[in-house]
XYZ file of C-alpha atoms in Angstrom:
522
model
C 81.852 142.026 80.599
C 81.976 142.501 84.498
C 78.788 144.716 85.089
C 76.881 144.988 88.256
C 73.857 142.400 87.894
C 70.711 143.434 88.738
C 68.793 143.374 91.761
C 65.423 140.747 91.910
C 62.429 142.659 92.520
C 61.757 144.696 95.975
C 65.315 144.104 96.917
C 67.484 147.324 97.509
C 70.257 148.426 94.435
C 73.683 147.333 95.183
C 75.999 150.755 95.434
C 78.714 150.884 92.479
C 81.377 151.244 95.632
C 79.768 147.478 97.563
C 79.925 145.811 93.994
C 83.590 147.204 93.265
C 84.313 146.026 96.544
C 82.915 142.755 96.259
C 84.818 141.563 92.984
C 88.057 142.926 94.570
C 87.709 140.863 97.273
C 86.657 137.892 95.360
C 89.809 138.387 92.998
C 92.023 138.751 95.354
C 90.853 135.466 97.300
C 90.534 133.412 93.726
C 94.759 134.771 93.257
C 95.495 134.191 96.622
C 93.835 130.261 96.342
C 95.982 129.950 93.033
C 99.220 130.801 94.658
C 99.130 128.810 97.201
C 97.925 125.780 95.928
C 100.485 126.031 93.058
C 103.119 125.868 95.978
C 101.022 123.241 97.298
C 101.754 121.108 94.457
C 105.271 121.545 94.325
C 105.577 121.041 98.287
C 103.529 117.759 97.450
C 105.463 116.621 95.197
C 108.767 117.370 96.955
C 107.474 115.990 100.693
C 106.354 112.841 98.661
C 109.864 111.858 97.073
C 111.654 113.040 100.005
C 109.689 110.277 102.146
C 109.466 107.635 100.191
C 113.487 107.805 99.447
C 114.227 108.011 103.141
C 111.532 104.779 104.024
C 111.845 103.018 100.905
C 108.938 101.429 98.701
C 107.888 98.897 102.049
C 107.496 101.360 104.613
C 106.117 103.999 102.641
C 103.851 101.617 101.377
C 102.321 100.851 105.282
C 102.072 104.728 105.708
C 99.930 105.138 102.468
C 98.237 102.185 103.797
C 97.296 103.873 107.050
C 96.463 107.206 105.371
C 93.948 105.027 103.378
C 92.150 103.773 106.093
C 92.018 107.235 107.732
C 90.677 108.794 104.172
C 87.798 105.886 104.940
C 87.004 107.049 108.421
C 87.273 111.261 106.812
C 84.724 110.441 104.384
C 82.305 108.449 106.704
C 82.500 110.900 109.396
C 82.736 114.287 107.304
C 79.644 112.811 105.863
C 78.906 115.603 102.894
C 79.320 118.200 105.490
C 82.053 119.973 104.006
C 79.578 120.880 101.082
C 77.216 121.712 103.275
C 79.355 124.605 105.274
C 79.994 126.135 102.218
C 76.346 126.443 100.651
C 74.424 127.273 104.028
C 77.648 129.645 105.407
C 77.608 131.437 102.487
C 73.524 131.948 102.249
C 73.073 132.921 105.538
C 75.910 135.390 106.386
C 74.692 136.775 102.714
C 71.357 137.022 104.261
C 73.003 138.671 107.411
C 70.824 135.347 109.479
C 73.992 134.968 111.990
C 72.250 133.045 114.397
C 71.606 130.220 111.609
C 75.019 130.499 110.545
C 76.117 129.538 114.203
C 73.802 127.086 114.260
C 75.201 124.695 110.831
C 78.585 125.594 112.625
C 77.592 123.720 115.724
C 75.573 120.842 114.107
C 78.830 120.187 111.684
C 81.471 120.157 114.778
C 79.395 118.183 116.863
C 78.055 115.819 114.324
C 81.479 115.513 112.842
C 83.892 115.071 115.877
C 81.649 112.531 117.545
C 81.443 110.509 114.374
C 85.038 110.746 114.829
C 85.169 109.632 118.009
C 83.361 106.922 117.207
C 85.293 105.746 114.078
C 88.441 106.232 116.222
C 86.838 103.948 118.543
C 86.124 101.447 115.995
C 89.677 101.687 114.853
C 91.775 100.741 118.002
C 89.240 97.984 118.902
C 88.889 96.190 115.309
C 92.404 97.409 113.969
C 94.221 94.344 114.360
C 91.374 92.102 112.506
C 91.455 95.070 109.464
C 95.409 95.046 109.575
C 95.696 91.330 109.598
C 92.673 90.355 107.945
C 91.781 92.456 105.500
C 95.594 93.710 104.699
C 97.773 90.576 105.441
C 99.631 93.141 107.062
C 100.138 93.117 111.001
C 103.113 95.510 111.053
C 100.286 98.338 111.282
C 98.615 97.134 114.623
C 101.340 98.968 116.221
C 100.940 102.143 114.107
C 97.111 102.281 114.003
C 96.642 104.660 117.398
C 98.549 107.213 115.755
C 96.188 107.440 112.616
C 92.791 107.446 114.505
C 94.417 111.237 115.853
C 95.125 111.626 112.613
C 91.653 110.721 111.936
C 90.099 113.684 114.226
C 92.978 116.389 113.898
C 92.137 115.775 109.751
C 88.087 115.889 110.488
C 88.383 118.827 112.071
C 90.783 120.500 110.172
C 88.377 119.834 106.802
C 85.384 120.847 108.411
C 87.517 124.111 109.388
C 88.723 124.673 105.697
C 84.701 124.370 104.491
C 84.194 126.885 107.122
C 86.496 129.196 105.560
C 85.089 128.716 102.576
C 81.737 129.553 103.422
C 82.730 132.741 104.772
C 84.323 133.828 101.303
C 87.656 133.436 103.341
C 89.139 130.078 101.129
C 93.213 131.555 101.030
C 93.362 131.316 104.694
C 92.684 127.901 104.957
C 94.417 127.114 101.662
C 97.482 128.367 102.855
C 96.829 126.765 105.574
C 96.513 123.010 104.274
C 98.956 123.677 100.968
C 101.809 125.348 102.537
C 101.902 125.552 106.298
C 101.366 121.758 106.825
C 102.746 120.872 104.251
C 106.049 122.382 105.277
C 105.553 121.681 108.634
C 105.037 117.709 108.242
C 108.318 117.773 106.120
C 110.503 119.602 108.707
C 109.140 117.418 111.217
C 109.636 114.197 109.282
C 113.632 115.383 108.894
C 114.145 115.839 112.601
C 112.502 112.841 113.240
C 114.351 110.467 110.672
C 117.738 112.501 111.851
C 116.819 110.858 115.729
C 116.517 107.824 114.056
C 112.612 107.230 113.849
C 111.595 106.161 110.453
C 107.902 105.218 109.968
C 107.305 106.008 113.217
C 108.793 109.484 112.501
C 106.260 110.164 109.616
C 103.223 109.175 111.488
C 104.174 111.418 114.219
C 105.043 114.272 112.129
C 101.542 114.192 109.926
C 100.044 113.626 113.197
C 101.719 117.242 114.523
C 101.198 118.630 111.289
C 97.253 118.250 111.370
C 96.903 118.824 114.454
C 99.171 122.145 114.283
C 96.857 122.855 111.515
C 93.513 122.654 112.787
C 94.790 124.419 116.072
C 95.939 127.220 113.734
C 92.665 127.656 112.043
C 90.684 127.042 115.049
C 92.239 130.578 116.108
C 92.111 131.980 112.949
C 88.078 130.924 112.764
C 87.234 132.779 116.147
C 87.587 135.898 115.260
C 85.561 135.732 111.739
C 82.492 136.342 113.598
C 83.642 139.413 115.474
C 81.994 142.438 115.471
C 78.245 140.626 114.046
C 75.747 140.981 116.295
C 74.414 137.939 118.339
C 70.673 137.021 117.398
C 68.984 134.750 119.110
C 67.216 131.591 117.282
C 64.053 129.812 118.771
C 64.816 126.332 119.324
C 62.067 124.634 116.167
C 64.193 127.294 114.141
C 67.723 125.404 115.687
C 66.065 122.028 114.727
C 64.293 123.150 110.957
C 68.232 124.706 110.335
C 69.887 122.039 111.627
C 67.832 119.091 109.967
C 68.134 121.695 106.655
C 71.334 121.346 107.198
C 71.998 117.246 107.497
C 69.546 116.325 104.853
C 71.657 118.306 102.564
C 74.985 117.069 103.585
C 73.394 113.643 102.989
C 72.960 113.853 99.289
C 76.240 115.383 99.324
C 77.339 112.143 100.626
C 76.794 110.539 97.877
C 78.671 112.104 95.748
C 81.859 112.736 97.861
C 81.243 108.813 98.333
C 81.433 108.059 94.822
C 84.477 110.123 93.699
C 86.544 108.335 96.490
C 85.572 105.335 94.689
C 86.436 106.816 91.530
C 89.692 108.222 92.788
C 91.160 106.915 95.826
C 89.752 103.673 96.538
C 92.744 102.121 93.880
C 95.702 102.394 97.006
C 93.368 100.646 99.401
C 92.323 97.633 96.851
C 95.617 97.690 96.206
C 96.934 96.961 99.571
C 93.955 94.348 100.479
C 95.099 92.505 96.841
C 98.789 92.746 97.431
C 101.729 93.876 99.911
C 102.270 96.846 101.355
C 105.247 97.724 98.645
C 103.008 97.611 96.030
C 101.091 100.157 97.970
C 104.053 102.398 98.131
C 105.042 101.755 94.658
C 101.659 102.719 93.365
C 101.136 105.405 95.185
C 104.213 106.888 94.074
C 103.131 106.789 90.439
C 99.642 108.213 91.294
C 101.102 111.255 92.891
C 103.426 112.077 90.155
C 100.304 111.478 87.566
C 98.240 114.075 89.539
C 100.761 116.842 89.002
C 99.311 116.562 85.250
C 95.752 117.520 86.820
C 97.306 121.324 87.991
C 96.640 123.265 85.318
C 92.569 121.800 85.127
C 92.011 122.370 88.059
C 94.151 126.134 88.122
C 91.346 126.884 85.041
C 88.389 125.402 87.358
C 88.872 127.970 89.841
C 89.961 130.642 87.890
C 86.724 130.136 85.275
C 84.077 128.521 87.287
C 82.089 131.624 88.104
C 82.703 133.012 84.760
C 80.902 129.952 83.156
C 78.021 130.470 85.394
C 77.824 133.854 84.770
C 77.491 133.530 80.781
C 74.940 130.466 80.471
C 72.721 132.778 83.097
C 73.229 136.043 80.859
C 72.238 133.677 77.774
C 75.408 134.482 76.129
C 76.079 130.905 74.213
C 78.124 132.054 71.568
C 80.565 133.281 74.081
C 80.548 130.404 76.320
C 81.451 128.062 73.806
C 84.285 130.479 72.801
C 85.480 130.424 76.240
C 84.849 125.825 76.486
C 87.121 125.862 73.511
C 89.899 128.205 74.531
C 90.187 126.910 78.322
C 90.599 123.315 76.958
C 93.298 124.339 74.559
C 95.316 125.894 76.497
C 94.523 123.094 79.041
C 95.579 120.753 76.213
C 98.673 123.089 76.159
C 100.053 122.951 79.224
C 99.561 119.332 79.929
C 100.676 117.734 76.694
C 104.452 118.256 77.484
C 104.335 117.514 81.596
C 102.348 113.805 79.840
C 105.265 113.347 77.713
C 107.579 113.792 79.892
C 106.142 111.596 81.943
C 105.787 108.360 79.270
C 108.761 108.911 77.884
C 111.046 109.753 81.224
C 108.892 107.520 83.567
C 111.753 105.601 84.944
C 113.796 108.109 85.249
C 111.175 110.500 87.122
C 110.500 107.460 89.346
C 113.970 107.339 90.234
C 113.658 110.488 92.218
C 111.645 108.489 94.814
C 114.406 105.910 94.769
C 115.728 102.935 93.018
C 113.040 100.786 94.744
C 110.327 102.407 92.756
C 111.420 102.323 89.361
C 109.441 99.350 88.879
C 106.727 101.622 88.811
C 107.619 103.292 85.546
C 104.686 101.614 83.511
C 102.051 102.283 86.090
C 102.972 106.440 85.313
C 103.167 105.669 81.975
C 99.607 104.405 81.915
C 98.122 107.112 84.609
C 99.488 109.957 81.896
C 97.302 108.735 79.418
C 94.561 109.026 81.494
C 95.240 112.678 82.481
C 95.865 113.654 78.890
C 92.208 112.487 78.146
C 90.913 114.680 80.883
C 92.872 117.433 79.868
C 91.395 117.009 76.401
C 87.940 116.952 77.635
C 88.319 120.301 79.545
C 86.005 121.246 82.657
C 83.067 119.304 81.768
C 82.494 118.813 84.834
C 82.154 122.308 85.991
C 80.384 123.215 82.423
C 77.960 120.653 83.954
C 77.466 121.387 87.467
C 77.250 125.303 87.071
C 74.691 124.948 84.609
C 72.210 123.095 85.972
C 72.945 120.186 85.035
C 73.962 118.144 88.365
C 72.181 115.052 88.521
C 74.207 114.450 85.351
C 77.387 114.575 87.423
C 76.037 112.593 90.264
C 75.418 109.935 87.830
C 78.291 109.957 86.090
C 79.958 109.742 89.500
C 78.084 106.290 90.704
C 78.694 104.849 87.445
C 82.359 105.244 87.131
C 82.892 104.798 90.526
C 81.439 101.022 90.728
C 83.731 100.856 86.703
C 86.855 101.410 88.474
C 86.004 99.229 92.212
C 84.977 95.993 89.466
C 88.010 96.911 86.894
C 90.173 96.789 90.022
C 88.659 93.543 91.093
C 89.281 91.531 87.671
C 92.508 93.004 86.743
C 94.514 93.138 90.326
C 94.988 89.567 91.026
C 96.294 89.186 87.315
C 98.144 91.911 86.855
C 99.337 93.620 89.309
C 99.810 97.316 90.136
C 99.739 98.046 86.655
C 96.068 96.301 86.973
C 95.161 99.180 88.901
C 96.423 101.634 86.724
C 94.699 100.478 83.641
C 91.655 100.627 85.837
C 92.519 104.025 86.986
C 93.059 105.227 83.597
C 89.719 103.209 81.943
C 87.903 104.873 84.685
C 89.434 108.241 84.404
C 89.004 108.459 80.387
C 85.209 107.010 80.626
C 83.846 109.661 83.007
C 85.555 112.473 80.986
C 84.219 111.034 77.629
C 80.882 110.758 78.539
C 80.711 114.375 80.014
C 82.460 115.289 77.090
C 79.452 113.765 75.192
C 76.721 114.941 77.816
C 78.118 118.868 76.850
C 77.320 118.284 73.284
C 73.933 116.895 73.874
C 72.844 119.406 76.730
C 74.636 122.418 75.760
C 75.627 121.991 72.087
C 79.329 122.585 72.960
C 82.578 120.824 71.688
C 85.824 122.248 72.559
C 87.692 121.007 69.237
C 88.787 123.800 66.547
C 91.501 123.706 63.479
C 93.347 125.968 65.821
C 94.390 122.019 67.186
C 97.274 121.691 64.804
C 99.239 124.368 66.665
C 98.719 122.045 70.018
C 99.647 118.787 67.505
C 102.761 120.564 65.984
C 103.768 121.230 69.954
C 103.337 117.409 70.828
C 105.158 116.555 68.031
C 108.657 119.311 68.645
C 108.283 118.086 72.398
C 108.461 114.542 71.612
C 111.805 115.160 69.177
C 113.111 117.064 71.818
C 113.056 114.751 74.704
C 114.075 112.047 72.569
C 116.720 113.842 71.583
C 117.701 114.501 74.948
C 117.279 111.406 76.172
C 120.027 110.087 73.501
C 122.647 112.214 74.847
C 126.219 110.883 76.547
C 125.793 113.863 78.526
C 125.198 113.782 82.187
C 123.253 110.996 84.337
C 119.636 109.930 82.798
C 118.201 111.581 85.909
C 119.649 115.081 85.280
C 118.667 114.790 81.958
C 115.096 114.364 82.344
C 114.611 116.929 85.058
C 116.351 119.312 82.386
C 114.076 117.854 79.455
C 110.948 119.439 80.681
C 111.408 123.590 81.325
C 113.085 122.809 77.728
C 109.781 121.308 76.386
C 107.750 124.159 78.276
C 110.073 126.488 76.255
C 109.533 125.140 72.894
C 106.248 124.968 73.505
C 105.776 128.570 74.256
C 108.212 129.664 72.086
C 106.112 127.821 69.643
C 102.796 129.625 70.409
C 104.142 133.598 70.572
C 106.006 132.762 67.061
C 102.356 131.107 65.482
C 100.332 134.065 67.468
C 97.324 133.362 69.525
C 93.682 132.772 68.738
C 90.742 135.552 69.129
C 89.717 133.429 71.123
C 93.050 133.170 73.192
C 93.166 137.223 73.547
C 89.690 136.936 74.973
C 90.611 134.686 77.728
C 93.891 136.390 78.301
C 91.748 139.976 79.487
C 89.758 137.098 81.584
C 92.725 136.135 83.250
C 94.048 139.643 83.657
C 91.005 141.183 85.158
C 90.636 138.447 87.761
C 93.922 139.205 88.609
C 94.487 142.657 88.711
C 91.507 142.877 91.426
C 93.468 140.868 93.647
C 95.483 143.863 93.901
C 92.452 146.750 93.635
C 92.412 148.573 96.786
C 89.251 148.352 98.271
């Protein structure tokens, strides 16, 4: 129950009128964030098949290449910093300290665009000995200028979306990043393949697109701090808030280190193992897999703050009612998207063209990772907002150095679908032992009877795509892109005709609250 929470001692009573306004602001950012990076997704999805048709499995496999080695240089140069805008914004402005808050701003730009600098420095100098050495690939000597402004116009851009963030502002840059580049790069890309530039073309257009991007929240940023009055900050203040500042984005390090090698670092081994169209082919199937990962991370956003909010209050028994409904329905809404994607695999790869049908197992085997995490739930967030985040920083390292030695050993042997199974080992570890770390810590399991309902949808969904699959009618292609609003269908036809949980009806007012104060006046 949403009731205003009490002040600590000494500190003035929030009005009923400031805490009304507060959640209505904070719902309508948290629906705003939702819509637009559910468009994100399906922009994603549609930018990704529309370039990798047009440049074919090779070519698109030296972009992804160079987009690797810029995600490298992002990392190294962000440097945790992105956490670290958010937390110290956020707690300053809150604290009304606006000199302070100018000062992290400062110390993140400068730190971050002359690390950028730098790293872009490294990259035209040393490029040919990575592209030739490291890649076997010297087709990207010629290309690698381009990336290192891709390098800064992404740095900046990030550090400009963890800005936004911090000031309790996230839908501007998140429609920012999810639609307006996102559209932009595509448009771009068309004109530019139309005059007859092909890789060339898509380099240049993600190069416009971030740098069209920062530029427009750049603008956007300047006029957040209007109207605040300027304080002025002693200079050992400057260097305590600064050094604050670094030391945390440090440890944050860390951990944004170890999910890239828990996550991305696959397309990169990948491309120093093998050639540049297994890079394109496998990064195909891993963007199509990560469409499963939507409705997670929808119920992270959406539930994140609620989960803090009842392990503070002490209210376990509700908690774990909310742990097991968020994972069902999680469980839900995945189980026919995985399906689809194992049983239709060649068919969905087909979109991207016939060159990457090849990649129909390496799908296959990414699904069954992202139906494990689906099945685990947000243990990660049950983790973090409880206190519990050395847990997750371990986890992190640990997986991280699973996947980097899976990819090692099974690579050379077998192939992209090497990588997969390392991806999806990796994947399915980390989420089991959270899963197992929530039991221990918190006594919470997300598994009920309720579960036959979910296993009775699995079941219809597989029959039906089957089914559908056996038809004369139509090409393969049209029927699988008709197989799946069918299997959403069933499935929620399924689930009104067995009724919902108590459970269910509890998180359904959840949902609706958060989302009717997106549209609260203030």
């Amino acid at each position: 129950m949403n009731t205003p929470p009490e002040q600590a001692p000494g500190a003035e009573q929030m009005s009923q009128d400031r805490y009304k306004k507060t959640l209505a602001a904070t719902g309508k950012q948290a629906g705003l964030v939702f819509v637009y990076r559910s468009m994100g997704y399906l922009l994603g999805f549609v930018a990704q098949a529309a370039i990798a048709r047009l440049l074919g499995a090779d070519s698109y496999g030296l972009f992804s290449l160079g987009m690797s080695i810029t995600q490298v240089g992002m990392l190294i140069a962000i440097f945790g910093m992105q956490q670290g805008l958010s937390r110290f914004l956020g707690q300053y402005n809150g604290r009304r300290e606006y000199g302070r808050s100018r000062v992290v701003v400062r110390t993140a730009f400068t730190t971050g665009m002359v690390l950028a600098a730098a790293l872009a420095a490294v990259l035209l100098v040393f490029g040919p000995g990575i592209a030739g050495g490291l890649f076997h690939e010297p087709r990207l000597v010629p290309i690698l200028p381009w990336f290192a402004l891709i390098l800064a116009f992404s740095i900046a851009n990030q550090l400009l979306t963890a800005a936004f963030r911090g000031f309790k502002k996230p839908s501007v840059a998140m429609f920012c990043n999810e639609v307006l580049r996102r559209s932009l790069r595509l448009a771009l890309f068309g004109l530019l393949y139309l005059a007859g530039f092909r890789l060339l073309g898509i380099v240049l257009a993600t190069v416009l697109a971030w740098a069209v991007g920062a530029a427009v929240l750049a603008l956007r940023f300047r006029t957040l701090g209007r109207g605040r009055p300027h304080q002025e900050i002693t200079p050992a203040l400057r260097t305590a808030t600064a050094r604050k500042f670094l030391r945390f984005s440090t440890g944050m390090f860390f951990i944004t280190a170890t999910g890239f090698f828990r996550n991305q670092v696959n397309r990169l081994l990948v491309g120093v193992f093998l050639l540049s169209k297994d890079v394109g082919l496998f990064t195909a199937a891993m963007s199509v897999s990560k469409l499963a990962t939507f409705f997670l991370q929808a119920t992270n956003t959406i539930f994140a703050p609620t989960i803090a909010e009842l392990y503070h209050s002490g209210d376990h028994e509700m908690l774990e009612a909310l742990h097991r409904t968020v994972v069902r329905w999680v469980v839900s809404a995945t189980l026919p998207l995985a399906i689809w994607f194992f049983l239709f695999a060649g068919e969905i790869m087909l979109v991207f063209g016939p060159d990457f049908v090849p990649a129909a197992d390496v799908l296959r085997i990414l699904a069954v990772g992202q139906v494990v995490s689906a099945l685990s739930g947000p243990v990660g967030q049950l983790l973090a907002m409880t206190r519990h985040q050395r847990c997750v920083m371990a986890n992190s390292a640990l997986v991280a150095a699973l996947n980097v030695t899976l990819n090692i050993l099974l690579l050379p042997r077998l192939g992209i679908t090497g990588s997969a199974i390392a991806g999806m080992v990796s994947l399915s570890a980390i989420n089991i032992l959270m899963m197992i770390q929530v039991k221990r810590l918190l006594n919470l399991q997300p598994f009920s009877r309720a579960y036959w309902k979910q296993g009775l949808a699995a079941a219809l969904c597989t029959g039906l795509y089957l089914g559908l699959g056996a038809l004369p009618l139509a090409t393969p292609l049209l029927r699988a892109l008709a197989a799946l609003p069918l299997g959403y269908l069933l499935t929620g036809g399924l689930f009104l005709l067995l009724g919902f949980e108590k459970e269910d009806r509890y998180v359904l007012g959840l949902v609706k609250r958060r989302f009717t104060r997106a549209t609260t006046p203030k």
